[in-house]
Amino acid sequence: MTNSSAEAMIATPVLTGALVLVVGPSGAGKDALMEGARGALADDRRFRFARRLITRPALAGAEDHDSCDEAGFVAARARGELALSWAAHGLHYGIPARELAGIAGGEVVIANISRGAIGAAEALAERVVVVEITAPAAILAKRLAARGRESEADIAKRLSREARLVTERAALRRIVNDRSIAEGASELLGLLRALAGPA
Ligand SMILES: Nc1ncnc2c1ncn2[C@@H]1O[C@H](COP(=O)(O)OP(=O)(O)OP(=O)(O)O)[C@@H](O)[C@H]1O
Ligand SMILES: O=P(O)(O)OC[C@H]1O[C@H](OP(=O)(O)O)[C@H](O)[C@@H]1O
């Protein structure tokens, strides 16, 4: 190796940042496993769990997100504040650009998104990993009923929602969340830790 190419290698910072897209059917446990992993990583600045903007009022005990009405959402998107947005279940969802700002500096950012938004999200970072959380259909139905956030009719719509999971260049990992939340969260945690640089 010549001196100049050795210098180039030393001068190039090793960026370990990544965008982790958590996807899967309603009731699979995306929020629950992310909450478990977030708790374990609370003091670890290598990780950030993206706070979403949703046109749904925040509910006690549910996902901690920013809320706005539809006009506010459209305005935020027009101002270029959202790196990613999609519509589902009669709601608008967005990932604010500021949530992804640390990836270039090495942060691992974890975001709960629609399976239909994977294609657009793959353009947002160099290293993108899709984590699909799944569970058998009967378990999904039981969990949504027990969660009680939606009406029976809305739960039926969520369960019948068809969404294809297609990745172009992102790596794909799968967690079958059919054991306890703690076990599922620990699997997600292992996967996230493996993506981050040294502590
Ligand atoms: N392994 C598990 N064992 C028991 N209950 C679970 C498990 N995982 C999640 N749950 C519960 O199932 C319900 C649905 O989970 P959660 O809200 O995390 O799903 P989700 O994939 O985020 O769904 P949605 O897309 O509808 O928001 C919640 O009440 C959650 O506490
Ligand atoms: O079915 P697909 O398109 O994959 O996901 C649609 C939406 O469903 C869930 O919303 P919520 O957290 O239940 O409000 C996901 O977070 C996503 O935003």
XYZ file of C-alpha atoms and ligand atoms in Angstrom:
248
model
C 0.000 0.000 0.000
C 1.332 3.449 -0.909
C 1.617 6.159 1.721
C -1.157 8.225 0.148
C -3.712 5.393 0.144
C -2.876 4.580 3.785
C -3.484 8.231 4.667
C -6.802 8.190 2.807
C -7.926 5.186 4.843
C -7.005 6.868 8.105
C -8.677 10.141 7.096
C -11.970 8.438 6.205
C -14.159 8.289 9.316
C -15.801 4.924 9.980
C -19.490 5.767 10.095
C -21.556 3.079 11.722
C -24.893 4.872 11.517
C -27.926 3.014 10.272
C -31.642 3.427 9.738
C -33.641 0.539 11.169
C -37.178 0.249 9.813
C -39.512 -1.710 12.068
C -42.481 -3.033 10.064
C -45.139 -5.700 10.255
C -48.875 -6.281 10.571
C -51.003 -4.485 13.113
C -50.819 -6.252 16.465
C -47.497 -7.980 15.747
C -45.862 -6.023 18.539
C -43.775 -3.357 16.823
C -44.455 -0.761 19.521
C -44.165 -3.239 22.379
C -40.776 -4.600 21.279
C -39.467 -1.123 20.453
C -40.520 0.068 23.910
C -38.695 -2.873 25.502
C -35.531 -2.197 23.517
C -35.783 1.551 24.141
C -35.938 0.962 27.883
C -32.782 -1.145 27.772
C -30.974 1.428 25.603
C -32.168 4.548 27.415
C -28.660 5.593 28.452
C -26.971 4.563 25.222
C -26.483 7.574 22.949
C -25.638 5.383 19.947
C -29.386 4.757 19.512
C -32.395 6.965 18.860
C -36.010 5.859 18.582
C -37.659 8.189 16.067
C -40.596 10.137 17.434
C -43.353 10.115 14.835
C -45.818 12.836 13.847
C -49.327 11.348 13.613
C -52.763 12.865 13.039
C -54.020 10.989 16.113
C -54.219 12.340 19.637
C -51.554 10.880 21.909
C -52.998 8.286 24.293
C -51.753 7.605 27.788
C -49.851 4.325 27.885
C -49.573 4.134 24.087
C -46.818 5.253 21.716
C -45.330 8.626 22.652
C -45.675 10.608 19.415
C -46.241 14.176 18.271
C -49.820 14.928 17.262
C -51.376 17.388 14.854
C -54.472 17.755 12.723
C -54.498 17.078 8.997
C -53.857 20.714 8.047
C -50.894 20.827 10.427
C -49.519 17.646 8.919
C -49.850 18.919 5.350
C -48.154 22.186 6.378
C -45.260 20.373 8.102
C -44.759 18.239 5.014
C -44.873 21.311 2.736
C -42.205 22.992 4.899
C -39.968 19.975 4.220
C -39.948 18.915 7.867
C -40.820 15.280 7.156
C -38.203 12.919 5.778
C -40.881 10.298 5.201
C -44.675 10.268 5.298
C -47.474 7.841 4.542
C -51.164 7.342 5.127
C -52.806 4.318 6.752
C -55.907 3.527 8.791
C -57.350 6.970 7.911
C -54.355 8.683 9.537
C -51.227 10.479 8.341
C -47.848 9.448 9.717
C -44.496 11.151 9.348
C -40.887 10.771 10.412
C -39.476 14.259 10.999
C -36.182 14.887 9.209
C -34.561 16.006 12.497
C -35.001 12.449 13.855
C -32.634 11.119 11.173
C -30.012 13.844 11.438
C -27.661 11.778 13.607
C -27.315 8.828 11.213
C -24.529 10.492 9.230
C -22.592 10.883 12.486
C -22.965 7.240 13.463
C -26.335 7.059 15.240
C -28.586 4.022 14.811
C -32.105 5.400 14.355
C -35.048 3.065 14.792
C -38.368 3.987 13.148
C -41.743 2.269 13.071
C -43.052 2.681 9.522
C -45.552 1.282 7.036
C -44.450 -1.652 4.926
C -45.556 0.454 1.958
C -43.045 3.178 2.837
C -39.955 0.936 2.781
C -39.055 1.878 -0.805
C -38.975 5.611 -0.011
C -37.194 5.027 3.307
C -34.395 3.075 1.653
C -33.195 6.345 0.117
C -32.792 8.031 3.500
C -29.553 6.422 4.683
C -26.648 4.492 3.323
C -27.177 1.568 5.683
C -30.806 0.508 6.012
C -32.065 -2.564 7.827
C -35.695 -3.679 7.773
C -36.855 -5.587 10.850
C -40.103 -7.402 10.198
C -42.060 -8.253 13.332
C -44.672 -10.950 12.805
C -46.990 -13.212 14.772
C -49.609 -15.796 13.766
C -52.975 -14.315 12.651
C -54.908 -15.647 15.648
C -52.450 -13.960 18.010
C -52.751 -10.641 16.135
C -56.535 -10.685 16.553
C -56.337 -11.455 20.280
C -53.748 -8.749 20.888
C -55.658 -6.021 19.042
C -58.848 -6.889 20.929
C -56.991 -6.814 24.247
C -55.237 -3.533 23.362
C -58.666 -1.903 22.972
C -57.359 1.151 21.061
C -59.664 0.642 18.059
C -63.302 -0.340 17.552
C -64.143 -3.913 16.527
C -64.769 -2.719 12.963
C -61.412 -0.930 12.800
C -59.661 -3.998 14.197
C -61.260 -6.147 11.476
C -59.974 -3.679 8.853
C -56.479 -3.758 10.353
C -56.445 -7.565 10.318
C -57.547 -7.749 6.690
C -55.061 -5.115 5.528
C -52.916 -6.470 2.733
C -49.421 -5.031 2.635
C -46.519 -6.408 0.680
C -43.063 -6.235 2.158
C -40.540 -5.493 -0.560
C -36.940 -4.425 -0.030
C -34.651 -3.245 -2.753
C -31.275 -2.851 -1.056
C -31.990 -2.979 2.678
C -31.016 -6.026 4.716
C -34.060 -7.894 6.049
C -34.340 -9.429 9.529
C -37.387 -11.155 10.969
C -38.612 -11.538 14.535
C -41.514 -13.882 15.230
C -43.061 -12.290 18.311
C -44.958 -15.305 19.618
C -43.327 -15.558 23.028
C -43.226 -12.979 25.804
C -42.656 -9.279 25.129
C -39.399 -9.556 27.077
C -38.141 -12.345 24.794
C -39.127 -10.489 21.629
C -37.601 -7.247 22.895
C -34.393 -9.022 23.774
C -34.145 -10.393 20.231
C -34.638 -6.879 18.833
C -32.077 -5.542 21.276
C -29.487 -8.081 20.138
C -30.079 -7.130 16.560
C -29.733 -3.396 17.281
C -26.578 -3.810 19.350
C -24.997 -5.778 16.535
C -25.551 -2.810 14.202
C -23.989 -0.132 16.388
C -20.377 0.850 16.616
C -18.326 0.422 19.787
C -19.919 1.885 22.954
N -45.188 -10.998 22.926
C -46.333 -10.459 23.356
N -47.066 -11.090 24.283
C -48.227 -10.536 24.735
N -48.739 -9.358 24.317
C -48.042 -8.692 23.390
C -46.812 -9.194 22.858
N -46.345 -8.296 21.964
C -47.237 -7.278 21.937
N -48.253 -7.511 22.778
C -49.426 -6.653 23.017
O -50.215 -6.707 21.841
C -50.788 -5.430 21.546
C -50.323 -5.005 20.147
O -48.933 -4.733 20.215
P -48.332 -3.408 19.580
O -49.216 -2.253 19.843
O -46.926 -3.337 19.997
O -48.423 -3.841 18.042
P -48.041 -3.038 16.740
O -47.354 -3.984 15.832
O -47.326 -1.796 17.102
O -49.479 -2.740 16.154
P -50.023 -1.472 15.347
O -49.383 -1.504 13.999
O -51.494 -1.683 15.300
O -49.649 -0.256 16.153
C -50.338 -4.482 22.638
O -51.354 -4.388 23.607
C -49.096 -5.178 23.220
O -48.879 -4.870 24.569
O -49.927 -1.955 7.370
P -48.735 -1.089 7.120
O -48.915 -0.183 5.958
O -47.443 -1.839 7.088
O -48.593 -0.141 8.411
C -49.467 0.923 8.551
C -49.297 1.630 9.815
O -49.791 0.793 10.852
C -49.123 1.050 11.996
O -49.691 2.208 12.551
P -50.146 2.342 14.081
O -48.878 2.348 14.862
O -51.023 1.167 14.388
O -50.910 3.617 14.141
C -47.719 1.246 11.494
O -46.961 1.935 12.433
C -47.875 1.974 10.204
O -47.808 3.363 10.371
